[in-house]
Short mmCIF file of C-alpha atoms in Angstrom, two decimals:
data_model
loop_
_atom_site.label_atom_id
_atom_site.label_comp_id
_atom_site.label_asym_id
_atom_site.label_seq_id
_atom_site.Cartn_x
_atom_site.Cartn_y
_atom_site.Cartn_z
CA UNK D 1 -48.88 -137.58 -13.24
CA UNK D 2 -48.56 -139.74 -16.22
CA UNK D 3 -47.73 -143.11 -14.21
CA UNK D 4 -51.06 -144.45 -15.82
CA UNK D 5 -50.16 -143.44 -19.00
CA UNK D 6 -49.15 -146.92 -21.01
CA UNK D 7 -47.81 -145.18 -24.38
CA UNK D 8 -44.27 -143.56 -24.34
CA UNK D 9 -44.11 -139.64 -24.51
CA UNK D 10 -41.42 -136.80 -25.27
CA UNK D 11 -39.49 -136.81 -22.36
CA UNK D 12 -37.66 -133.93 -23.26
CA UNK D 13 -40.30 -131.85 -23.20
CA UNK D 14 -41.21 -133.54 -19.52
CA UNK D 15 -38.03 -131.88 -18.85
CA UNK D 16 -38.25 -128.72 -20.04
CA UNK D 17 -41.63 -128.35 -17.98
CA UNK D 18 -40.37 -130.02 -14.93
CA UNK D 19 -37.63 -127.10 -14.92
CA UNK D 20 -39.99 -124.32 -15.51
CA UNK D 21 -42.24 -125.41 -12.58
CA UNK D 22 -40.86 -124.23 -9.19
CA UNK D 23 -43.77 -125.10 -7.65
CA UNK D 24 -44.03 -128.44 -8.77
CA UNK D 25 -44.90 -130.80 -5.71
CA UNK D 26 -45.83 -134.19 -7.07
CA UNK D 27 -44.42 -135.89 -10.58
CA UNK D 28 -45.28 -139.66 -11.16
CA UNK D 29 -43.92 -140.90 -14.46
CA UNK D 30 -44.20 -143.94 -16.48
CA UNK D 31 -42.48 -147.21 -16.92
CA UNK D 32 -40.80 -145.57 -20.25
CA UNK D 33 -38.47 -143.66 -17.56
CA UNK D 34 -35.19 -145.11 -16.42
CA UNK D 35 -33.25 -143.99 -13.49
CA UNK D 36 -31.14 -141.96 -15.60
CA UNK D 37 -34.08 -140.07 -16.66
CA UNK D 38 -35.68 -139.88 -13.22
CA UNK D 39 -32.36 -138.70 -12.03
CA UNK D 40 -32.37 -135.65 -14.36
CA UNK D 41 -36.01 -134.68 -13.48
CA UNK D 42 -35.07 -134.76 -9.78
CA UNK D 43 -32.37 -132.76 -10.27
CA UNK D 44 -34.53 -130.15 -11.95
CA UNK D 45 -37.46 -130.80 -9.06
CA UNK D 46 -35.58 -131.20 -5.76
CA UNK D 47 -38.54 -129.69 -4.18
CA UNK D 48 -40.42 -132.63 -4.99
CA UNK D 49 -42.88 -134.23 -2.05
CA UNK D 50 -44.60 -136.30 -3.93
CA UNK D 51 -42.22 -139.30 -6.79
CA UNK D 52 -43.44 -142.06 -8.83
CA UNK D 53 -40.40 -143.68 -9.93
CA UNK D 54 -41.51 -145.11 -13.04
CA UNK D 55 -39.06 -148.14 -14.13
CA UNK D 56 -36.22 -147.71 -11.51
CA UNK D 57 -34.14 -150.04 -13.75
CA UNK D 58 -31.24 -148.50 -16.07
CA UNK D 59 -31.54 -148.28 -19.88
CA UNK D 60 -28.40 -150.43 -20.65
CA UNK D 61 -28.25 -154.11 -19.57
CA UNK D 62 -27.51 -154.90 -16.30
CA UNK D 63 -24.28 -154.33 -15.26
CA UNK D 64 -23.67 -150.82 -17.51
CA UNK D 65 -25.90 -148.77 -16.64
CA UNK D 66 -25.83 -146.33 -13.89
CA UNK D 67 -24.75 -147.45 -10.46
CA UNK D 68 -26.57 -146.94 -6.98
CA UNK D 69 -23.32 -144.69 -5.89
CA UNK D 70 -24.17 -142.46 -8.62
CA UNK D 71 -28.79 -142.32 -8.40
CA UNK D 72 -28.49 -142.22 -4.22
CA UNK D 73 -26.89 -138.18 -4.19
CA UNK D 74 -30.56 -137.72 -6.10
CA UNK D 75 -32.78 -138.87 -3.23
CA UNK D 76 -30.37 -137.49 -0.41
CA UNK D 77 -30.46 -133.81 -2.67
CA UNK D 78 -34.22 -134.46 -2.67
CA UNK D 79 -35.10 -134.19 1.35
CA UNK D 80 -38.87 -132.99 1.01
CA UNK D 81 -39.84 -136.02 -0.53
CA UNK D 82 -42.29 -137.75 1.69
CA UNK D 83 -44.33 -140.10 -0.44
CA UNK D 84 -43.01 -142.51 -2.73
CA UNK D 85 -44.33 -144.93 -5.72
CA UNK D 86 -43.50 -146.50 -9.23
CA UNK D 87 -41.01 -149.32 -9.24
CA UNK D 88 -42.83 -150.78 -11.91
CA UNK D 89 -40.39 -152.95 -13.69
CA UNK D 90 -37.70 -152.13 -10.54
CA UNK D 91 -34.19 -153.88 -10.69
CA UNK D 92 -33.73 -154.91 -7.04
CA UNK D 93 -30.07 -153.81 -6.44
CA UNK D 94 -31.34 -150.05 -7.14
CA UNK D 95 -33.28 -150.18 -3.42
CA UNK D 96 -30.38 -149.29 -1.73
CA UNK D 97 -30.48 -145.29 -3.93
CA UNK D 98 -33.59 -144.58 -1.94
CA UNK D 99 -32.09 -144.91 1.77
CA UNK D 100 -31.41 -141.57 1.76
CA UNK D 101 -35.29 -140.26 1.90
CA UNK D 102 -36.90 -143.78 3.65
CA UNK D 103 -36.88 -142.01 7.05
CA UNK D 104 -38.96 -139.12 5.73
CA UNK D 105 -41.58 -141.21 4.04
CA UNK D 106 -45.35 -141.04 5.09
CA UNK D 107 -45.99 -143.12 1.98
CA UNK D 108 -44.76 -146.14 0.10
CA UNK D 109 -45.94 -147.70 -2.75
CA UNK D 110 -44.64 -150.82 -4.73
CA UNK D 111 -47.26 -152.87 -5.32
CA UNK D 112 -46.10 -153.02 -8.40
CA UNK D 113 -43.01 -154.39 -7.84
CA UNK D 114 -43.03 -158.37 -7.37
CA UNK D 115 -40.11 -157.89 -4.52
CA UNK D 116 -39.42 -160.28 -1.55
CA UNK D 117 -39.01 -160.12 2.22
CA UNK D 118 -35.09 -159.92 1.41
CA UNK D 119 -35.27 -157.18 -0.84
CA UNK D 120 -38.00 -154.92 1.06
CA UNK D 121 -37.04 -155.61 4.31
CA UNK D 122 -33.89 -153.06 4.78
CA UNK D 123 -35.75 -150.72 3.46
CA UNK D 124 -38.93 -151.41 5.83
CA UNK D 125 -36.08 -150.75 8.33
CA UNK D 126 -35.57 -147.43 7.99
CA UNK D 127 -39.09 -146.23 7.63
CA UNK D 128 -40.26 -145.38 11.06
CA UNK D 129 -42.62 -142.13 10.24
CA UNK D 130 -44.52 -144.80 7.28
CA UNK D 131 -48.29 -144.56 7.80
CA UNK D 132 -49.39 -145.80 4.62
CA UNK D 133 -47.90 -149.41 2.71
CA UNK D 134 -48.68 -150.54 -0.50
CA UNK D 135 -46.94 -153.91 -1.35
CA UNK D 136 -47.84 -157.01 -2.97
CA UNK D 137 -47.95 -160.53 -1.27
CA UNK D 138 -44.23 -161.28 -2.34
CA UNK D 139 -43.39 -160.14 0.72
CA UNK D 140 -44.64 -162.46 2.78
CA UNK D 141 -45.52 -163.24 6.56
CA UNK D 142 -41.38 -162.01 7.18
CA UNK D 143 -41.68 -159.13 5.49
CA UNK D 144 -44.99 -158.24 7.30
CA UNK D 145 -43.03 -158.96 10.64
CA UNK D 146 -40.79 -156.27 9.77
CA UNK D 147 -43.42 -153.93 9.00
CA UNK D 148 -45.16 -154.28 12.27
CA UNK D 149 -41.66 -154.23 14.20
CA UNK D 150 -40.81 -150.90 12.54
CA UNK D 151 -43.58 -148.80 11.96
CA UNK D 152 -46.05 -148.33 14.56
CA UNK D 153 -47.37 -145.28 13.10
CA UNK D 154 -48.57 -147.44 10.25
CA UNK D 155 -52.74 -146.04 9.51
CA UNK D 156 -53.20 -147.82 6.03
CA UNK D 157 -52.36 -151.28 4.77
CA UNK D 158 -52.83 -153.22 1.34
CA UNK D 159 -51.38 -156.45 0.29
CA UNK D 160 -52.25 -157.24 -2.95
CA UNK D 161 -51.77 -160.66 -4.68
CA UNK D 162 -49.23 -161.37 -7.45
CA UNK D 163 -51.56 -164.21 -8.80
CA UNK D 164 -55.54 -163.49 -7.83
CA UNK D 165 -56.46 -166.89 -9.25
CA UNK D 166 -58.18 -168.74 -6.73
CA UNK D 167 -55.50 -171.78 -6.69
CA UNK D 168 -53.14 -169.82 -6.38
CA UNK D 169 -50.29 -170.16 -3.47
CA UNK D 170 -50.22 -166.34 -1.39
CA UNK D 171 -46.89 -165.72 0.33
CA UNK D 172 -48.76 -164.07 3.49
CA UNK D 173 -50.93 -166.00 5.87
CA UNK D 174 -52.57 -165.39 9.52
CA UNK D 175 -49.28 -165.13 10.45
CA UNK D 176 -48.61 -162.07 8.54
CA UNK D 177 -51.94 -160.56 9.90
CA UNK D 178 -51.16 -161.20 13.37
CA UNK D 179 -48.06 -159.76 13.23
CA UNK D 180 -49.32 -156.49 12.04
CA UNK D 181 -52.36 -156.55 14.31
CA UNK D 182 -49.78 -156.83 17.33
CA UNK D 183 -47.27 -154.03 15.65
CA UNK D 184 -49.22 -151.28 13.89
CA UNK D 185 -51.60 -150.83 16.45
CA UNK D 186 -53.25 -147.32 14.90
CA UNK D 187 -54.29 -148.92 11.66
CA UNK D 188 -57.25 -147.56 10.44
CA UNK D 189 -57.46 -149.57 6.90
CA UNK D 190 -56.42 -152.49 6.17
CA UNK D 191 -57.13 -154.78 2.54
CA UNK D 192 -55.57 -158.49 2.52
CA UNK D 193 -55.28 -160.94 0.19
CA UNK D 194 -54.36 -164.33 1.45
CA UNK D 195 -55.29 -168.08 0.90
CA UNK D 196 -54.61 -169.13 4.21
CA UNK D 197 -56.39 -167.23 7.61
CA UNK D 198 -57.06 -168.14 11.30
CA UNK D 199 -60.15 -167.12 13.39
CA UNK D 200 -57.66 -166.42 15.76
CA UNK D 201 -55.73 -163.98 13.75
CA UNK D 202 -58.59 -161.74 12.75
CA UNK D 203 -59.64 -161.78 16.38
CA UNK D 204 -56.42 -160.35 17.48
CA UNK D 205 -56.72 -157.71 14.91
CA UNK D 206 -59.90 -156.27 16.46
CA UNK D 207 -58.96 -156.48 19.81
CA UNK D 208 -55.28 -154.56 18.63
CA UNK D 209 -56.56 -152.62 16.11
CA UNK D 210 -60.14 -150.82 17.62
CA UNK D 211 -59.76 -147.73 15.54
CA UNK D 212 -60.27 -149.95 11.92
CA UNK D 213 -62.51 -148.24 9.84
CA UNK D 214 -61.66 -150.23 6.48
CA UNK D 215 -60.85 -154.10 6.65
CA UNK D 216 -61.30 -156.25 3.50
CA UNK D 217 -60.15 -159.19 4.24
CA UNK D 218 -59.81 -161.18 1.09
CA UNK D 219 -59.40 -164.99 1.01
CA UNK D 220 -59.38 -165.79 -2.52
CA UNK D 221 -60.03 -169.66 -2.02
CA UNK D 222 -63.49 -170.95 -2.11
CA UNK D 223 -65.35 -171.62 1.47
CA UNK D 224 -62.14 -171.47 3.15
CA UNK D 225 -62.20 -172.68 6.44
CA UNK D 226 -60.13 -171.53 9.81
CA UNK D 227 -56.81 -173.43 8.39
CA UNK D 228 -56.08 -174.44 11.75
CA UNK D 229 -59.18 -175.53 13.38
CA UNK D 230 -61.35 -176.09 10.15
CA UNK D 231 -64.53 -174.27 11.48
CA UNK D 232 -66.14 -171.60 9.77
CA UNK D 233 -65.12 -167.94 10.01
CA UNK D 234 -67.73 -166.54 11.87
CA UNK D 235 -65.98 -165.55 15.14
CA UNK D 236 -63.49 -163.52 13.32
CA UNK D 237 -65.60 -161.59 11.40
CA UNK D 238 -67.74 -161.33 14.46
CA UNK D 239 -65.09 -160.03 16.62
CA UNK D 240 -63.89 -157.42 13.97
CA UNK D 241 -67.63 -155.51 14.15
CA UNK D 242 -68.34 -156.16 17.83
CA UNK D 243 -64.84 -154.13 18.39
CA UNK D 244 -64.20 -152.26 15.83
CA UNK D 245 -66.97 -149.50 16.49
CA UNK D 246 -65.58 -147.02 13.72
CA UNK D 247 -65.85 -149.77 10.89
CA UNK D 248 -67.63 -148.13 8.03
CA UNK D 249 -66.44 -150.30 5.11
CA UNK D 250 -65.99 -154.41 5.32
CA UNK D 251 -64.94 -157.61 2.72
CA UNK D 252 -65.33 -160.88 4.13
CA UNK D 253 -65.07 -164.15 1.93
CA UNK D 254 -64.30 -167.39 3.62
CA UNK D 255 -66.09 -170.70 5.28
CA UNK D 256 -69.23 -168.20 6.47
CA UNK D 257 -72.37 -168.91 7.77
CA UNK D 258 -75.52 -167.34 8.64
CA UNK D 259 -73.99 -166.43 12.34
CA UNK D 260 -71.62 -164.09 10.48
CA UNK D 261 -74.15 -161.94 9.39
CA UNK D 262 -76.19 -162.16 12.15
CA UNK D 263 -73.42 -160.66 13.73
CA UNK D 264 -72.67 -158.32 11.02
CA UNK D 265 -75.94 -156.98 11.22
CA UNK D 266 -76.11 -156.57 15.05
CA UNK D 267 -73.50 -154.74 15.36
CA UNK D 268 -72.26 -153.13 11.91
CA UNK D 269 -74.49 -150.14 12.50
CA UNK D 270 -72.24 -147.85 10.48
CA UNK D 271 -70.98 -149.90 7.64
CA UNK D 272 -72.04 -148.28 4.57
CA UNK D 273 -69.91 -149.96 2.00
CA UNK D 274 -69.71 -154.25 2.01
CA UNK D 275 -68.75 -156.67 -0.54
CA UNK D 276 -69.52 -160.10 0.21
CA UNK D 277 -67.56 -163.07 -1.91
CA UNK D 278 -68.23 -167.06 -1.64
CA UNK D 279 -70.16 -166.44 1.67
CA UNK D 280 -73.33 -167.03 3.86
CA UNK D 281 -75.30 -170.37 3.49
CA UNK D 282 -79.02 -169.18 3.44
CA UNK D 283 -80.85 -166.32 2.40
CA UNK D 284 -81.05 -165.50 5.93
CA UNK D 285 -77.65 -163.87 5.71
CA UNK D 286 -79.26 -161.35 3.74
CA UNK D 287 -82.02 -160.43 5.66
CA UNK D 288 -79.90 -160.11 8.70
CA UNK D 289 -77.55 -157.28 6.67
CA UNK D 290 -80.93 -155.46 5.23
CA UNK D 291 -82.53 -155.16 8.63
CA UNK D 292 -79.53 -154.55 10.66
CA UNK D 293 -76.88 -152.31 8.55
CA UNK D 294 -79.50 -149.46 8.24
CA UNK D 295 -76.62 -147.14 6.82
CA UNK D 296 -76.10 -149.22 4.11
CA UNK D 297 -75.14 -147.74 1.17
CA UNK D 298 -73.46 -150.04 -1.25
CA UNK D 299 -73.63 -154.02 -1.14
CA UNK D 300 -71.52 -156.19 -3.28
CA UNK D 301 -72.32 -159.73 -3.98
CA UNK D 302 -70.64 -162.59 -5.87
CA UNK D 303 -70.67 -166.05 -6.04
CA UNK D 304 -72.81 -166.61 -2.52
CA UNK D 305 -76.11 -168.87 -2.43
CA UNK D 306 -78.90 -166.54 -2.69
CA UNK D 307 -81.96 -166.22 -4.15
CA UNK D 308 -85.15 -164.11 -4.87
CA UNK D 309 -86.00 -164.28 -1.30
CA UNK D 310 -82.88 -163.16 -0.19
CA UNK D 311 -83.42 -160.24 -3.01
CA UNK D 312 -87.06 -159.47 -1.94
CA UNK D 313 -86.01 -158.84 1.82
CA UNK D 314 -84.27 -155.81 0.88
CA UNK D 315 -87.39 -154.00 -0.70
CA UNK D 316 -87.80 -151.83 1.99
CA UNK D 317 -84.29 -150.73 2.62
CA UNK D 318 -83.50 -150.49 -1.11
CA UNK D 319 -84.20 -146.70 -1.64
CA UNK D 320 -81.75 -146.00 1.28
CA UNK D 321 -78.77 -147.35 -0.69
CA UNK D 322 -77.09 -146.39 -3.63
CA UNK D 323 -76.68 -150.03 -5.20
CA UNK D 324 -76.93 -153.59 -4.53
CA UNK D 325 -74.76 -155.64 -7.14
CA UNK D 326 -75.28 -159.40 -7.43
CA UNK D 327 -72.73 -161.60 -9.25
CA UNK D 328 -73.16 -165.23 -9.43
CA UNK D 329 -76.07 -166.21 -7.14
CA UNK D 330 -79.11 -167.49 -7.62
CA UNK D 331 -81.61 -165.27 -9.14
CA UNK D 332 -84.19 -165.51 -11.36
CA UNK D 333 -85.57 -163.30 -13.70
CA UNK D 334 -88.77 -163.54 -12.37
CA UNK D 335 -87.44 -162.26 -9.33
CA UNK D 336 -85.72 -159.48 -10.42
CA UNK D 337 -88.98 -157.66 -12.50
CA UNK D 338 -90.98 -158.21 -9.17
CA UNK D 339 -88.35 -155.51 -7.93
CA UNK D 340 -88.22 -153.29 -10.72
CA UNK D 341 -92.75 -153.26 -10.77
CA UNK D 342 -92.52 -152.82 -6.82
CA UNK D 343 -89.76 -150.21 -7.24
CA UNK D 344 -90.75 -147.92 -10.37
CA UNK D 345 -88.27 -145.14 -8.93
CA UNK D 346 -85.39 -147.57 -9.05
CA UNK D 347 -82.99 -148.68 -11.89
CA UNK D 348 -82.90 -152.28 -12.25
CA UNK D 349 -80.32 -153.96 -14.89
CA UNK D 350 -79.92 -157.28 -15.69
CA UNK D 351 -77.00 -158.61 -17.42
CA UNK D 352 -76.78 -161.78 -19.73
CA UNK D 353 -74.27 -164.31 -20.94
CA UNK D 354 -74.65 -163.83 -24.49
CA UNK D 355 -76.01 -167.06 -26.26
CA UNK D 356 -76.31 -167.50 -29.98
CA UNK D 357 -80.62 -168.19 -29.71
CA UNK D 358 -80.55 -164.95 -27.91
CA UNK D 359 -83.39 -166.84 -26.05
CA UNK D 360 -83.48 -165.30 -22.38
CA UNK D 361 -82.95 -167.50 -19.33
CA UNK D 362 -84.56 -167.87 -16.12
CA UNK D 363 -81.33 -167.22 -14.41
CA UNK D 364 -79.52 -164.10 -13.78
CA UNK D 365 -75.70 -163.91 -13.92
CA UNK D 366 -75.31 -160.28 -12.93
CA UNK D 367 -78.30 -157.69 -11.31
CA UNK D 368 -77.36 -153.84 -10.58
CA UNK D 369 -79.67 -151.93 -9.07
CA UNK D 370 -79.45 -148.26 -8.57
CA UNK D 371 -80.73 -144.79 -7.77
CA UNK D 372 -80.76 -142.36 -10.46
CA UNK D 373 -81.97 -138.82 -10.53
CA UNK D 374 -81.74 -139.04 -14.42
CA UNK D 375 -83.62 -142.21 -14.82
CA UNK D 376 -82.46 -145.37 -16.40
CA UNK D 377 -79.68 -145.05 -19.00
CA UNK D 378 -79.61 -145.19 -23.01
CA UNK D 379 -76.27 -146.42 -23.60
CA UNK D 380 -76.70 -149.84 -22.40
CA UNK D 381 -74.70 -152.49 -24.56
CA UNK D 382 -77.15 -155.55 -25.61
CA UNK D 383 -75.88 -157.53 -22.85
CA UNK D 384 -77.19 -155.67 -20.59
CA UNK D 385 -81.57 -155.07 -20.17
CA UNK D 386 -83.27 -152.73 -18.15
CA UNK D 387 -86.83 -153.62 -16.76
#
């Protein structure tokens, strides 16, 4: 797998090793491989299950370099494949070479690939066995609808955003949601990035989708509201652990107030792993997750209105987990040592904008706290202080 790898290599001698391995299952290359690269190695590999493309673009400029007619007789030679990924600098009208394996594939990734509803959707078409889809937001609430009208075998689901600033303007919405709610109705995981999101929509997905055990829902907008009715998204979030009983890990972010936690904490008695972003309005909202999620295992906090009370109410739940990490809130210092003197067997790090004084603050930008067998660490940078 070098798909991670950012430096060119020797593709020769990627070649010559790809050819000596008849075993050889799974190859992911680079963006540094064309398609008339990828087309040798899959000649040499047609036993191949697992393909990252890498660039799936030609090395001469468009228009002379290889054609579709002449990459497609790769991926029809190449039946085994059943998971595919790459496309990481992918020239559109080369889609049409991987027809030939689409109604094999388990697994689809091109989230790398900023391509649209018209370019994803014929192949969407013809992949009825897909059970996991990786894609970005580019392909939008259409694009989605095709998804959920195509593969109902669909278990796992991410949408990531092209632009993850929070003024940004997503391409998928409720609607988007809804659709694959109503479609893919064995989903098991699910992670969304949107702007936009209904109450509604999210209800629909718990009442579809019962079986979720992963949904990070991820509205990058500040306190955003229901965009329809303008209340807060409580009743969503509600409905999604009230019916989702398998639910293990959860995002929410959105308009949230203490009632979503309250709910969260009645009846999220299995979530382990949470991440809470722009949320709750109190530090009630922690107390209600501390006392109620008593699997907790890892909390995640950023820019959310809470405070060393909110902190202190986890004190005895905090040996249970494996870390609590606060970004953004509104702790104190003062706060944070009462936790490390009433906790001696915990790790507690404290992280600080640097300022040219070096004077420290009241406030605290960052807290992790952790368990450690080995005790607290000695390779902390000089941001970072350990009490």
């Amino acid at each position: 797998m070098f798909d991670c790898v950012g430096a060119p290599f020797n593709f020769e001698a990627l070649e010559a090793l790809v050819a000596r391995s008849p075993s050889l299952r799974r190859l992911r290359v680079n963006h540094h491989v064309s398609v008339e690269q990828l087309r040798r190695l899959m000649a040499r590999a047609p036993q191949l299950t697992h393909l990252g493309t890498g660039a799936f673009r030609p090395e001469a400029p468009q228009g002379e370099g290889m054609s579709v007619s002449e990459l497609a007789p790769s991926f029809a030679a190449s039946t085994s494949i059943v998971c595919l990924s790459g496309f990481q600098e992918v020239n559109p009208e080369y889609l049409p070479a991987i027809y030939p394996v689409c109604g094999n594939l388990t697994s689809l990734n091109v989230s790398f690939a900023s391509l649209t509803a018209e370019d994803l959707t014929p192949v969407i078409r013809q992949c009825h066995k897909l059970q996991t889809f990786w894609v970005l937001d580019t392909v939008g609430d259409e694009g989605l609808r095709a998804v959920a009208e195509t593969c109902s075998d669909l278990r796992e689901l991410r949408v990531f955003p092209l632009d993850a600033t929070e003024d940004s303007d997503g391409s998928v919405s409720d609607v988007g949601l809804q659709a694959i709610s109503e479609g893919c109705r064995k989903l098991e995981s699910i992670l969304y990035f949107c702007q936009r999101m209904t109450n509604a929509a999210v209800v629909a997905m718990s009442n579809n989708c019962p079986d979720l055990v992963v949904f990070r829902l991820c509205i990058m907008g500040r306190h955003r509201p229901d965009r329809i009715t303008g209340e807060p998204m409580d009743d969503g979030f509600g409905a999604i652990v009230k019916n989702c009983k398998k639910l293990t890990r959860l995002s929410v972010s959105g308009l949230l107030t203490d009632k979503a936690f309250a709910y969260i904490g009645q009846y999220g008695k299995l979530i382990k792993t949470l991440s809470l972003a722009f949320s709750g309005n109190s530090d009630l909202s922690l107390q209600f997750l501390f006392e109620g999620c008593t699997r907790l295992q890892k909390l995640e906090v950023r820019d959310s209105p809470f405070s060393d009370r909110g902190l202190l109410c986890g004190l005895d739940y905090f040996y249970n987990m494996r870390f609590l990490w606060m970004n953004s809130c509104r702790l104190t210092m003062r706060g944070c040592r009462e936790v490390a003197q009433r906790m001696p067997n915990l790790v507690v790090e404290v992280m600080e904008e640097q300022n040219e004084d070096k004077v420290e603050t009241e406030t605290v930008d960052k807290l992790y706290l952790y368990r450690s067998l080995a005790g607290p660490r000695g390779d902390a940078p000089p941001l970072v202080k350990i009490l």
